[in-house]
Short mmCIF file of C-alpha atoms and ligand atoms in Angstrom, two decimals:
data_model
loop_
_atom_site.label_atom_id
_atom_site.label_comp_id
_atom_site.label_asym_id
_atom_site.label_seq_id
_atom_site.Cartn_x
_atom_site.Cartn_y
_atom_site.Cartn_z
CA UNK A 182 -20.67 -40.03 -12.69
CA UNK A 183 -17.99 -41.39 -10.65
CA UNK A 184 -18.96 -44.22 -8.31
CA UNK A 185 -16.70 -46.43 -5.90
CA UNK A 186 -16.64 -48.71 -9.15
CA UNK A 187 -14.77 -46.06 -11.25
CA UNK A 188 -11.56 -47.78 -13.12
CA UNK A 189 -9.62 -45.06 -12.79
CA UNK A 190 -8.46 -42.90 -9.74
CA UNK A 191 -9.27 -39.34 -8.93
CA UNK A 192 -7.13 -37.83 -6.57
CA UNK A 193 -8.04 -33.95 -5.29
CA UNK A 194 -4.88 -31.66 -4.69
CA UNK A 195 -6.20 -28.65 -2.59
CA UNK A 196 -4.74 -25.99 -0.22
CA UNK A 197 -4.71 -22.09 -0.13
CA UNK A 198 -3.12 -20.10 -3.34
CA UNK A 199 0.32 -19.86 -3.25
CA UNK A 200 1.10 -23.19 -0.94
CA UNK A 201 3.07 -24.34 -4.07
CA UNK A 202 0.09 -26.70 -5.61
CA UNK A 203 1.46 -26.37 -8.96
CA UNK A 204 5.00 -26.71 -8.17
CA UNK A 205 4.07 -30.07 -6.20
CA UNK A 206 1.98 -31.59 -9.07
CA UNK A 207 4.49 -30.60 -11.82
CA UNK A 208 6.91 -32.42 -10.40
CA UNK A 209 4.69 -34.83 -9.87
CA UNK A 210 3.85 -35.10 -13.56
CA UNK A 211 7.49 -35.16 -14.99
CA UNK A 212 8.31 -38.30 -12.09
CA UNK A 213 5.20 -39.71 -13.08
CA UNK A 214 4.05 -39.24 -16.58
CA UNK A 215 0.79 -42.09 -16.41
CA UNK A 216 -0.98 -39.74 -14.33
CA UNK A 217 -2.59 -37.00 -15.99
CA UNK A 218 -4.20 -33.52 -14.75
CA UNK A 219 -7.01 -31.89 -15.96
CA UNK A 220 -6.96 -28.70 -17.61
CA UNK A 221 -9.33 -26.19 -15.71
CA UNK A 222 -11.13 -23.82 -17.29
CA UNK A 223 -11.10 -19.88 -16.00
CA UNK A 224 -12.11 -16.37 -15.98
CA UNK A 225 -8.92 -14.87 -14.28
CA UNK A 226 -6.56 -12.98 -16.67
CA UNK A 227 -3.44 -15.44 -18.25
CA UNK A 228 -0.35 -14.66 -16.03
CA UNK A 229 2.91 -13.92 -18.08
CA UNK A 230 3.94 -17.48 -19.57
CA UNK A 231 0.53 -19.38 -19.41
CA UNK A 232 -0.80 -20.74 -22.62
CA UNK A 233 -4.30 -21.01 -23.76
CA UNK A 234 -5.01 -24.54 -23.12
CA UNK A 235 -2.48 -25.68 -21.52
CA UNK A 236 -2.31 -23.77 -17.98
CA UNK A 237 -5.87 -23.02 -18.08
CA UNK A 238 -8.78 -22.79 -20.79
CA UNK A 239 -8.91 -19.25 -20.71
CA UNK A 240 -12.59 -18.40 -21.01
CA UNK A 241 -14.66 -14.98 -20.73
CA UNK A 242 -17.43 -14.82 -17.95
CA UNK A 243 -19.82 -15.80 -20.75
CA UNK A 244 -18.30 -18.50 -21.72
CA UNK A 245 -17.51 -20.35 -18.64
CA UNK A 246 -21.45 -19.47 -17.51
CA UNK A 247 -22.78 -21.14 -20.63
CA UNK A 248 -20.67 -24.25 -20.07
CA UNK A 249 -21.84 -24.22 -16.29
CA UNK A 250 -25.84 -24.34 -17.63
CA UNK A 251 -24.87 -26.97 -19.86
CA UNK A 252 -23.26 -29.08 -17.18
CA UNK A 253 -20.61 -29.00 -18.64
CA UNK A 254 -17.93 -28.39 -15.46
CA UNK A 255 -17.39 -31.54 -12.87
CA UNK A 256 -17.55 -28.45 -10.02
CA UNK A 257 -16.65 -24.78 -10.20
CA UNK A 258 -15.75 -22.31 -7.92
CA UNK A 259 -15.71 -18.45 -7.40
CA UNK A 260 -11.82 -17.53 -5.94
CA UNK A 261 -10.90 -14.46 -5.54
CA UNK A 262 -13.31 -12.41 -7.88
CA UNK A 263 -12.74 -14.89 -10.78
CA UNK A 264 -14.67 -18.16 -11.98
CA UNK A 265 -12.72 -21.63 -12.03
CA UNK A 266 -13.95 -24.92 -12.91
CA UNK A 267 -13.35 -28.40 -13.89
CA UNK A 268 -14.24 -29.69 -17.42
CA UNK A 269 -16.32 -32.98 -17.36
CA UNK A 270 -15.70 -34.71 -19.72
CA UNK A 271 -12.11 -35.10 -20.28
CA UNK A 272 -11.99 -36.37 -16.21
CA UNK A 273 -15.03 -39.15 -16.96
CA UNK A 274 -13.28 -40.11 -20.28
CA UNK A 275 -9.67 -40.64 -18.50
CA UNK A 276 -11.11 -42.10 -15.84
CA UNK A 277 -13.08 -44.54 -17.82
CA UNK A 278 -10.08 -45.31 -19.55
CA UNK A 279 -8.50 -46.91 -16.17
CA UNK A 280 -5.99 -44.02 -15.65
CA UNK A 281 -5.16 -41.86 -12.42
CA UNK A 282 -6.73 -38.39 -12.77
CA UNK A 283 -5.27 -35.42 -10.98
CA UNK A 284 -7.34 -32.38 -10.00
CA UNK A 285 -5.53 -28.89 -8.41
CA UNK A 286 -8.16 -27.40 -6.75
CA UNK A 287 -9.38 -24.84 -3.81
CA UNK A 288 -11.66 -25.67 -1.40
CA UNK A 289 -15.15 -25.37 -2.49
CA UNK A 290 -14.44 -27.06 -5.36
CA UNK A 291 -12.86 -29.89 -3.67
CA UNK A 292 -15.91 -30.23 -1.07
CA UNK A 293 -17.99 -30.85 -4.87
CA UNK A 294 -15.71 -33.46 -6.17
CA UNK A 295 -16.23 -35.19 -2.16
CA UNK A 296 -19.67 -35.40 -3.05
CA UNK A 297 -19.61 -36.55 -6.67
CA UNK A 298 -17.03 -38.67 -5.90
CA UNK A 299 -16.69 -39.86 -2.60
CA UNK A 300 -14.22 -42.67 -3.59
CA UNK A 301 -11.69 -40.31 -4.50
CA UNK A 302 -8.97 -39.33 -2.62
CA UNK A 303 -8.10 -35.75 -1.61
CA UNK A 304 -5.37 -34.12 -0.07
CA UNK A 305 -4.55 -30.73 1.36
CA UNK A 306 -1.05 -28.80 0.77
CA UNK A 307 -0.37 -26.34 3.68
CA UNK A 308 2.16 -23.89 4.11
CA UNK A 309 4.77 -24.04 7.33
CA UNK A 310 3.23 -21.60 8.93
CA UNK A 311 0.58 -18.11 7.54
CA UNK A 312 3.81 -15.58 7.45
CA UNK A 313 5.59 -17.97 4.82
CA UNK A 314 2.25 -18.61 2.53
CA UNK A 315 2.59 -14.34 2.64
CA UNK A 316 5.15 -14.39 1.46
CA UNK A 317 5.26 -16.98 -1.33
CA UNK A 318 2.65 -14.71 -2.64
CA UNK A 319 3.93 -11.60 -2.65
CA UNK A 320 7.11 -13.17 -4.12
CA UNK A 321 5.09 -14.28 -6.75
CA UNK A 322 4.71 -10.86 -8.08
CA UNK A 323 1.94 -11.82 -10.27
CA UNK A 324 -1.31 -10.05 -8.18
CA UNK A 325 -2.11 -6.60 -6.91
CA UNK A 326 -2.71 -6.16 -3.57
CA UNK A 327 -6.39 -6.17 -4.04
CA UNK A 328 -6.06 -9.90 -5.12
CA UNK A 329 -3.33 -10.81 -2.47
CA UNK A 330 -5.46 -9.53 0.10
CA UNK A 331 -8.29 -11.64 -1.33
CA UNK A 332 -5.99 -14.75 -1.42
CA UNK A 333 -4.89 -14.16 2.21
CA UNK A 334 -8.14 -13.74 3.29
CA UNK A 335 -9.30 -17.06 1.63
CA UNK A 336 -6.48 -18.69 2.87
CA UNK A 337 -6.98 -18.00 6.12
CA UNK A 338 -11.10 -20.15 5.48
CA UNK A 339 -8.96 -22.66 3.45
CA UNK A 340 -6.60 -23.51 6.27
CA UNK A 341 -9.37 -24.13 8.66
CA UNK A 342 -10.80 -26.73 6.32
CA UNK A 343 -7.78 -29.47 6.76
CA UNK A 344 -9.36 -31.83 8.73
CA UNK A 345 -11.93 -32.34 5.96
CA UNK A 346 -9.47 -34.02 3.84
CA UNK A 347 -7.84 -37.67 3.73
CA UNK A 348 -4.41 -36.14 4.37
CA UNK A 349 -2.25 -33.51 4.76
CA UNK A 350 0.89 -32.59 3.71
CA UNK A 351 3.10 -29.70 4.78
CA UNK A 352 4.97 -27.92 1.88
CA UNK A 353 8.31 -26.57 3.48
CA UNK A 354 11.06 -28.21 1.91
CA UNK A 355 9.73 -29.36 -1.67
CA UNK A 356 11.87 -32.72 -2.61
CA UNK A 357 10.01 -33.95 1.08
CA UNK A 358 6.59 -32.59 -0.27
CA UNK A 359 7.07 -34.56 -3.30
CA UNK A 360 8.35 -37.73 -1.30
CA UNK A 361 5.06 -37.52 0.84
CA UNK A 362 3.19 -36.86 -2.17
CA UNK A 363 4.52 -40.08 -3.58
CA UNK A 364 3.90 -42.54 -0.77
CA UNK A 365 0.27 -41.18 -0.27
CA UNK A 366 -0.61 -41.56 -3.62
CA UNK A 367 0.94 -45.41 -3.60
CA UNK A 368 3.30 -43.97 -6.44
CA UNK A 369 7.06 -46.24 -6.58
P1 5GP B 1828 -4.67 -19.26 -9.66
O1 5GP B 1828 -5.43 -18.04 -10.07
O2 5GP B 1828 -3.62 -18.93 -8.61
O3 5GP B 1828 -4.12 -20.03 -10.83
O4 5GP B 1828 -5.69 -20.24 -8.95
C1 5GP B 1828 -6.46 -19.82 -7.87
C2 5GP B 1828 -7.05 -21.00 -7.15
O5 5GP B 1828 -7.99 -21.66 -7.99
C3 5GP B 1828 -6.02 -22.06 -6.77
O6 5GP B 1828 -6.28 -22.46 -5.43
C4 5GP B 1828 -6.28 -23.19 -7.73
O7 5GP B 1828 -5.97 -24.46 -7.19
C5 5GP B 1828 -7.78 -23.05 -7.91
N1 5GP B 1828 -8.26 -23.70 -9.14
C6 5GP B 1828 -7.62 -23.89 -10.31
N2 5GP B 1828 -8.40 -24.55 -11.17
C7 5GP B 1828 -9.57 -24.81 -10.53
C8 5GP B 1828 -10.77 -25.49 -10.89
O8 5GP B 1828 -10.95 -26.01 -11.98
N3 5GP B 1828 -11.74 -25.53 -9.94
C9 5GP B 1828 -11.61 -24.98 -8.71
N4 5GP B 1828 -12.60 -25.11 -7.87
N5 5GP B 1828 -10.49 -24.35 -8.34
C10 5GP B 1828 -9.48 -24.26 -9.23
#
């Protein structure tokens, strides 16, 4: 389990869907290729584009709830009518291994990792203001209202968690985000 004596780093990227987590951390990635993300594992349907595996472990509700009894997920979450979680042991094994780890996260999952891990360092990604996250998700184009309702409505708990977290970073303009992103995370 990790410990302050973990080699490796674990850093928590967290903030409400749609604040442009992914975008942040890809970019992230290609600037950056030592530091390496884990793969979550979920229920929700693949958007157009993801790949088994890569995006996500795609995994029925089954599945994912036999892997949770085994202990098998670092922390997991319910979002938005779907199951998301955190496969252990690829995290412990890079992080044994002396390498940065990278989790993208929501919040209850994040306040898991705080516990496990209190050493690790998390940040939250918020949007310039509720009107824009709207409409970054609606632009998306990839939910029906039912679930963009449901991801508005969590965003709105998610934003009033901020002050939990070591830092936080607005994400208006992106090449800032990324800047900010950089210089928290001690990253030339
Ligand atoms: P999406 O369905 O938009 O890909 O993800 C929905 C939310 O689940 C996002 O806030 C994303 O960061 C979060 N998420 C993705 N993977 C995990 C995970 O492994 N654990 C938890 N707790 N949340 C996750």
């Amino acid at each position: 389990m990790g410990s302050p004596s973990t080699p490796g780093r674990l850093t928590v990227i967290s903030g409400p869907s749609g604040v442009g987590k992914g975008t942040l951390v890809d970019a992230l990635l290609q600037r950056h290729p030592s530091l390496w993300l884990s793969v979550s594992a979920t229920t929700r349907t693949p958007r157009p584009g993801e790949i088994d595996g890569v995006t996500y472990r795609f995994l029925d509700r089954e599945r994912f709830e036999t892997q949770v009894q085994a202990g098998g997920f670092l922390e997991w979450a319910k979002f938005a009518g779907n199951l998301y979680g955190t496969p252990r042991g690829p995290v412990e094994e890079h992080l044994a291994q002396g390498h940065p780890v990278l989790l993208e996260i929501e919040l209850e999952g994040a306040r898991q990792v705080r516990r496990s891990f209190p050493a690790g360092f998390q940040v939250f990604i918020k949007p310039p203001s509720f009107e824009e996250l709207e409409r970054r998700i609606r632009g998306r184009g990839t939910e029906l209202e039912e679930a963009i309702q449901r991801r508005l409505a969590r965003a709105h708990q998610e934003l009033e968690a901020e002050t939990e977290f070591d830092a936080v970073l607005v994400n208006g303009d992106l090449e800032q985000a990324i800047s900010s992103l950089e210089a928290l995370l001690n990253l030339g």
